[in-house]
mmCIF file of C-alpha atoms in Angstrom:
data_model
loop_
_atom_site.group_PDB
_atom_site.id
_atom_site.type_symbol
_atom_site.label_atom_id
_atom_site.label_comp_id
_atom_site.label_asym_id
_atom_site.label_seq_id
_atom_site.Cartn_x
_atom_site.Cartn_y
_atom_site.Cartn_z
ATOM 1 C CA UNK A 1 11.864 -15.554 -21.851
ATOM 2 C CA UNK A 2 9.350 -17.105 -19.695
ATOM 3 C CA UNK A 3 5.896 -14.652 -19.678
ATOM 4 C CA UNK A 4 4.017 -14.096 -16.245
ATOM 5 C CA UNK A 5 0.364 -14.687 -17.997
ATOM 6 C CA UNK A 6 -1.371 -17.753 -18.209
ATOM 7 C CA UNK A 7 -0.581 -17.928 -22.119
ATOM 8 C CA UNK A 8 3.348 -16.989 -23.074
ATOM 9 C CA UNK A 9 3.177 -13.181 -24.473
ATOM 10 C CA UNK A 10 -0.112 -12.821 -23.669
ATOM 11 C CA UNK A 11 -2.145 -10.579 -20.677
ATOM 12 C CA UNK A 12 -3.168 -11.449 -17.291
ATOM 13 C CA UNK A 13 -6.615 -12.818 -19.568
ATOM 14 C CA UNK A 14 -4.846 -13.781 -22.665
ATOM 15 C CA UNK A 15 -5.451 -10.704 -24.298
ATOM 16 C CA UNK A 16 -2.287 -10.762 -26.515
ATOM 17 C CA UNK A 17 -1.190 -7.833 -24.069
ATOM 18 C CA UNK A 18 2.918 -8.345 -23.169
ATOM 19 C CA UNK A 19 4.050 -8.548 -19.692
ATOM 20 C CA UNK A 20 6.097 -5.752 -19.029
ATOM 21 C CA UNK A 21 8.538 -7.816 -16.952
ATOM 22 C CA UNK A 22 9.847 -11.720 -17.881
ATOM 23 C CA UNK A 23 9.204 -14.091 -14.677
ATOM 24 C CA UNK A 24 11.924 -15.511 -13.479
ATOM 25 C CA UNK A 25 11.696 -19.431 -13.975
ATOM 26 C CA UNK A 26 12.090 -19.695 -10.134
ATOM 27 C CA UNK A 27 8.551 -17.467 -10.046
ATOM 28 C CA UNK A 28 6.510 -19.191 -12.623
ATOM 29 C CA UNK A 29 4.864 -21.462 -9.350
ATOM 30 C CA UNK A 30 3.724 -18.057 -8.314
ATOM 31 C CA UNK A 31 2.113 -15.739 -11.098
ATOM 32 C CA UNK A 32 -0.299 -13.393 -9.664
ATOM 33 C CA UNK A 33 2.159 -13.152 -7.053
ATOM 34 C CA UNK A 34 4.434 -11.809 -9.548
ATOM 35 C CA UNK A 35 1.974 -9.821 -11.542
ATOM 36 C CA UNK A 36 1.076 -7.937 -6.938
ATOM 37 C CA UNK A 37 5.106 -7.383 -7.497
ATOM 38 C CA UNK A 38 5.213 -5.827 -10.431
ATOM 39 C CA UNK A 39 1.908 -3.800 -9.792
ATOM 40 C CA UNK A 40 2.575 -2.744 -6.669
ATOM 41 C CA UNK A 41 5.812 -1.320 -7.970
ATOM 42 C CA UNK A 42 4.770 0.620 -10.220
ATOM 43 C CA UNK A 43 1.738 2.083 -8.603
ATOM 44 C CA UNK A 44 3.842 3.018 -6.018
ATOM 45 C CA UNK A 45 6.499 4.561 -8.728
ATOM 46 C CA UNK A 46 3.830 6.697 -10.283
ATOM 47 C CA UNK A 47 2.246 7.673 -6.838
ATOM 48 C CA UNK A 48 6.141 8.850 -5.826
ATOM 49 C CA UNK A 49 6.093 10.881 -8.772
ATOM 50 C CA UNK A 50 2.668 12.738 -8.512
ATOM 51 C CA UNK A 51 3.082 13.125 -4.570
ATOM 52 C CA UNK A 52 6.869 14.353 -4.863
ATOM 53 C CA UNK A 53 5.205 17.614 -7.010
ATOM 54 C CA UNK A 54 3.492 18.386 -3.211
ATOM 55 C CA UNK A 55 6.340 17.629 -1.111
ATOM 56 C CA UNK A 56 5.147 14.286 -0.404
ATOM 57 C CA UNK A 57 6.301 10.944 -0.087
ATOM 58 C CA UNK A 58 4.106 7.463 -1.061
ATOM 59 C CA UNK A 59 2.381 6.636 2.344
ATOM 60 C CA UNK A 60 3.063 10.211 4.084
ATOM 61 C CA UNK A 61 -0.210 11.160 2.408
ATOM 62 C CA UNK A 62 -2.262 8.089 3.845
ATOM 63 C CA UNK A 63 -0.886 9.208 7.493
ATOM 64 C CA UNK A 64 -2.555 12.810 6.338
ATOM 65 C CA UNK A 65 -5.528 11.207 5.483
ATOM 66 C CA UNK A 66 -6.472 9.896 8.708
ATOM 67 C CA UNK A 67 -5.196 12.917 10.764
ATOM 68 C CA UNK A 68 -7.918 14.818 8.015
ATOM 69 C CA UNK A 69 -10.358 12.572 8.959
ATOM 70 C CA UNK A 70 -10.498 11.576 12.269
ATOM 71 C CA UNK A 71 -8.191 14.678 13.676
ATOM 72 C CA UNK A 72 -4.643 14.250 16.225
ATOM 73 C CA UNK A 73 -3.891 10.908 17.243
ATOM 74 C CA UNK A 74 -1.663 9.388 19.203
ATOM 75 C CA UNK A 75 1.423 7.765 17.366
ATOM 76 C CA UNK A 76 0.782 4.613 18.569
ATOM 77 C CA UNK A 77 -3.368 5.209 16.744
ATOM 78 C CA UNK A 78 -1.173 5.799 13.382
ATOM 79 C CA UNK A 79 0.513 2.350 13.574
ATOM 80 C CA UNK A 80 -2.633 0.558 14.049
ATOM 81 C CA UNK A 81 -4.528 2.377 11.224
ATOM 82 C CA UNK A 82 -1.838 2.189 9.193
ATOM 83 C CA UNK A 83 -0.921 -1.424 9.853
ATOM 84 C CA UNK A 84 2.740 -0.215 9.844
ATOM 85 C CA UNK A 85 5.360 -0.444 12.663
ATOM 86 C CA UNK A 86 6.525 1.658 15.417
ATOM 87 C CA UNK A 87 9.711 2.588 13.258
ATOM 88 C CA UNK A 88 8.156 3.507 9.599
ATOM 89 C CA UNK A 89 5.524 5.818 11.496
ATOM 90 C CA UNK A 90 8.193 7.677 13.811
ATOM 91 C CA UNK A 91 10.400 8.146 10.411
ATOM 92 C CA UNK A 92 6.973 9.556 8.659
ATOM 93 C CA UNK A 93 5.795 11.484 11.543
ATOM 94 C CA UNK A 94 9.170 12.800 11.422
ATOM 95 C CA UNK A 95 9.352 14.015 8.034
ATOM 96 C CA UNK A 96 5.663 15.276 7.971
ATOM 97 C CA UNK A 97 6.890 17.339 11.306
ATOM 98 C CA UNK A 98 9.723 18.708 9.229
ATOM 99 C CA UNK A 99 7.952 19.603 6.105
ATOM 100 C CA UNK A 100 5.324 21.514 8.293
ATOM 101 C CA UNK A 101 2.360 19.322 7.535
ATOM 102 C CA UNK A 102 1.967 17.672 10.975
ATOM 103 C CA UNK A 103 2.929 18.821 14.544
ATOM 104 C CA UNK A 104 2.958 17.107 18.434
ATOM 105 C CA UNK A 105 1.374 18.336 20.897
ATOM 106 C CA UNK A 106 0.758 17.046 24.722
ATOM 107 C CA UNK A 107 -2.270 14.555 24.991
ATOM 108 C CA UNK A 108 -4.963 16.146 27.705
ATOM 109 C CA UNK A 109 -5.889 12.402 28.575
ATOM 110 C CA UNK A 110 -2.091 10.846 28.733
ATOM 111 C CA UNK A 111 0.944 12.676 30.283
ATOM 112 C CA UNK A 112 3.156 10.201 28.746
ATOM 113 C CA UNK A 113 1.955 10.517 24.995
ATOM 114 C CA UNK A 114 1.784 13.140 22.491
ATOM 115 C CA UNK A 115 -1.065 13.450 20.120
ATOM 116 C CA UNK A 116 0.159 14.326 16.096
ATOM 117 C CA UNK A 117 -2.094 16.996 14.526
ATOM 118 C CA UNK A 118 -2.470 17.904 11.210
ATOM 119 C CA UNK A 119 -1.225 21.715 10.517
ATOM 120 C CA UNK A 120 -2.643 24.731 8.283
ATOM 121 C CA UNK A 121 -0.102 23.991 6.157
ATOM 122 C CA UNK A 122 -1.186 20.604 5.254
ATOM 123 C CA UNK A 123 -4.851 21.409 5.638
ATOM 124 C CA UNK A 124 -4.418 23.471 2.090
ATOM 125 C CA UNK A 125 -2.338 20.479 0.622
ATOM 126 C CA UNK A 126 -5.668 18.148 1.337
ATOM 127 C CA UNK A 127 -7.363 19.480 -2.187
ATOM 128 C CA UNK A 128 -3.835 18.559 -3.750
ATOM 129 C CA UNK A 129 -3.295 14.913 -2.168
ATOM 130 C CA UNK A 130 -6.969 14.349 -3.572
ATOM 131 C CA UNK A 131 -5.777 15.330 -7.048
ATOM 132 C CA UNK A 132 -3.346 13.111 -6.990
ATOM 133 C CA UNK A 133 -5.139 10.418 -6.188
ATOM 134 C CA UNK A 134 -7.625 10.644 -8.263
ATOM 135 C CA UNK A 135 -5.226 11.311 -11.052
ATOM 136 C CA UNK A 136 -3.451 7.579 -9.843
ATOM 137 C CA UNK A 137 -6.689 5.893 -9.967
ATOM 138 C CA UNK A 138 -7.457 6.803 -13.697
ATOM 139 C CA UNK A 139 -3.956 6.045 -14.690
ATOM 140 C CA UNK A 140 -4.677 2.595 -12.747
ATOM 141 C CA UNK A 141 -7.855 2.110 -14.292
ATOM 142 C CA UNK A 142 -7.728 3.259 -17.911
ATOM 143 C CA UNK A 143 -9.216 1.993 -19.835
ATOM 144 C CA UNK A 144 -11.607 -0.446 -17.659
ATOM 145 C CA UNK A 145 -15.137 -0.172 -17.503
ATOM 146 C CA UNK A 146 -17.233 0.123 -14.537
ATOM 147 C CA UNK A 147 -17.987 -3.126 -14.730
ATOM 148 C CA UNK A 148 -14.074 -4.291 -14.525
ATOM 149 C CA UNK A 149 -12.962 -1.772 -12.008
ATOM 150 C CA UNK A 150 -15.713 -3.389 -9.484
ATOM 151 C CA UNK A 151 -14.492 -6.440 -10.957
ATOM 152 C CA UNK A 152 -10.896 -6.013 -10.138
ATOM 153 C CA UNK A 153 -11.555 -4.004 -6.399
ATOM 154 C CA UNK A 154 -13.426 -7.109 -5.517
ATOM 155 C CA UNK A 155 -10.681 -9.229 -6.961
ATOM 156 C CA UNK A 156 -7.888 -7.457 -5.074
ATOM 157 C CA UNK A 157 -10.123 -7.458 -1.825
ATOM 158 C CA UNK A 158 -10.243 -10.914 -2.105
ATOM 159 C CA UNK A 159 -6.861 -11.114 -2.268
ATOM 160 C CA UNK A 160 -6.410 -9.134 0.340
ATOM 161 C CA UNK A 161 -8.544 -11.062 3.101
ATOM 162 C CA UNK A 162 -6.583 -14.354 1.868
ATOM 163 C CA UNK A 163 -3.435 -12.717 2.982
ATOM 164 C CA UNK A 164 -5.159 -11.174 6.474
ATOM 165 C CA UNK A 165 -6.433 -14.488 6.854
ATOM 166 C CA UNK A 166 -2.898 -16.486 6.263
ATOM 167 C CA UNK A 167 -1.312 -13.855 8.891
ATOM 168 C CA UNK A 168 -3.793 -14.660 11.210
ATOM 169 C CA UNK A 169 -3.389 -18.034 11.020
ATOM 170 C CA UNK A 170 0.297 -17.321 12.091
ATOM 171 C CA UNK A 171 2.295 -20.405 13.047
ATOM 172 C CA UNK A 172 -0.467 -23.062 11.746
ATOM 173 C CA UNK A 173 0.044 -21.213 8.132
ATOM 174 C CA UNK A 174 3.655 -21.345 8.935
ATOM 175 C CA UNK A 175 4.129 -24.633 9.423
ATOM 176 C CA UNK A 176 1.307 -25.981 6.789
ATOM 177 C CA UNK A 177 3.578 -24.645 3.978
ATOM 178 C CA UNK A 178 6.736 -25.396 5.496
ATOM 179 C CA UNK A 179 5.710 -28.652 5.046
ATOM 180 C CA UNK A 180 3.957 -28.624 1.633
ATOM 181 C CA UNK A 181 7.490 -26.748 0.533
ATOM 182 C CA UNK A 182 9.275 -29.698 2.176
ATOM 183 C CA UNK A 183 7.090 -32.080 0.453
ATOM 184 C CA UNK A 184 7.355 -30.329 -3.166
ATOM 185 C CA UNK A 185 11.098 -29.966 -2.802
ATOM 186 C CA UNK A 186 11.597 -33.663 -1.980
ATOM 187 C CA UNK A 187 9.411 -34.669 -4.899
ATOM 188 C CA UNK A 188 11.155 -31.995 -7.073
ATOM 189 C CA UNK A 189 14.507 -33.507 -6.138
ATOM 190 C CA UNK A 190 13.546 -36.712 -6.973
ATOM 191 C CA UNK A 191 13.389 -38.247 -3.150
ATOM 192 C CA UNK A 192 10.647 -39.933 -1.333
ATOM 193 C CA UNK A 193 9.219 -39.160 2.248
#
């Protein structure tokens, strides 16, 4: 089985740590994009877990933690902060509405909008959606020393602002690797340009 680490069977560093998934051959152009996939899935696996215990969904309790900390906001405020779409927020204000956690009330400033408040209710879950992520972070991080978890958030920031940056670029990114994909699959199938 092809390995997602640098060094077949071996960690991300070579650490003689397994990969807990096989890369497909297809993937092996694109290993840290495999290892996001694979992490991503199961932080968001384990965060399911702990936040189902509280009635919670993964990304419900992000939408509480703005409404916590900067108070009601419009709908509209949630997508932005969220950097989610008009959809996914209206299904999670939804089910926060339902469970009790979050309620709509009339905007003072804008007849046509509604502001979503957090409730009581979820006011007492706050202590409880900070367990849990604390909890998440050292099952994330076991293991690491302070010097390799600022090691790794820097890593993954960087990561992050590559992406931001290749969304921004939009069209221009687009069409940069539609051509280098072009170019790679010609070459790969054995033509010429």
């Amino acid at each position: 089985m092809t390995r997602s680490t640098p060094e077949a069977g071996k960690g991300p560093a070579g650490i003689g740590q397994e990969a807990t998934v096989p890369v497909p051959a297809a993937a092996g152009g694109g290993p840290v994009s495999h290892a996001i996939f694979r992490l991503a899935r199961l932080h968001r696996m384990f965060a399911g877990q702990l936040l189902r215990r509280i009635g919670l969904h993964p990304g419900q309790e992000l939408v509480m933690m703005h409404l916590w900390e900067l108070g009601p906001q419009r709908q509209t405020d949630l997508v932005r902060l969220m950097d989610s779409d008009a959809a996914t927020m209206t299904r999670t204000v939804r089910r926060l509405e339902q469970a009790g956690f979050v309620r709509r009330r009339p905007s003072p400033t804008d007849k046509r909008a509604s502001l979503i408040e957090p409730t009581a209710a979820s006011h007492a879950l706050r202590h409880q959606v900070e367990q849990v992520w604390t909890h998440l972070e050292a099952l994330s991080t076991a293991g690491l020393t302070d010097g390799e978890r600022t090691a790794a958030l820097h890593t993954l920031e960087r990561l992050e602002q590559n992406l931001v940056r290749a969304a921004t670029e939009g069209a221009e990114g687009a069409d940069a690797a539609g051509e280098v994909v072009g170019a790679v699959g010609a070459e790969g199938a054995g033509g010429e340009e």
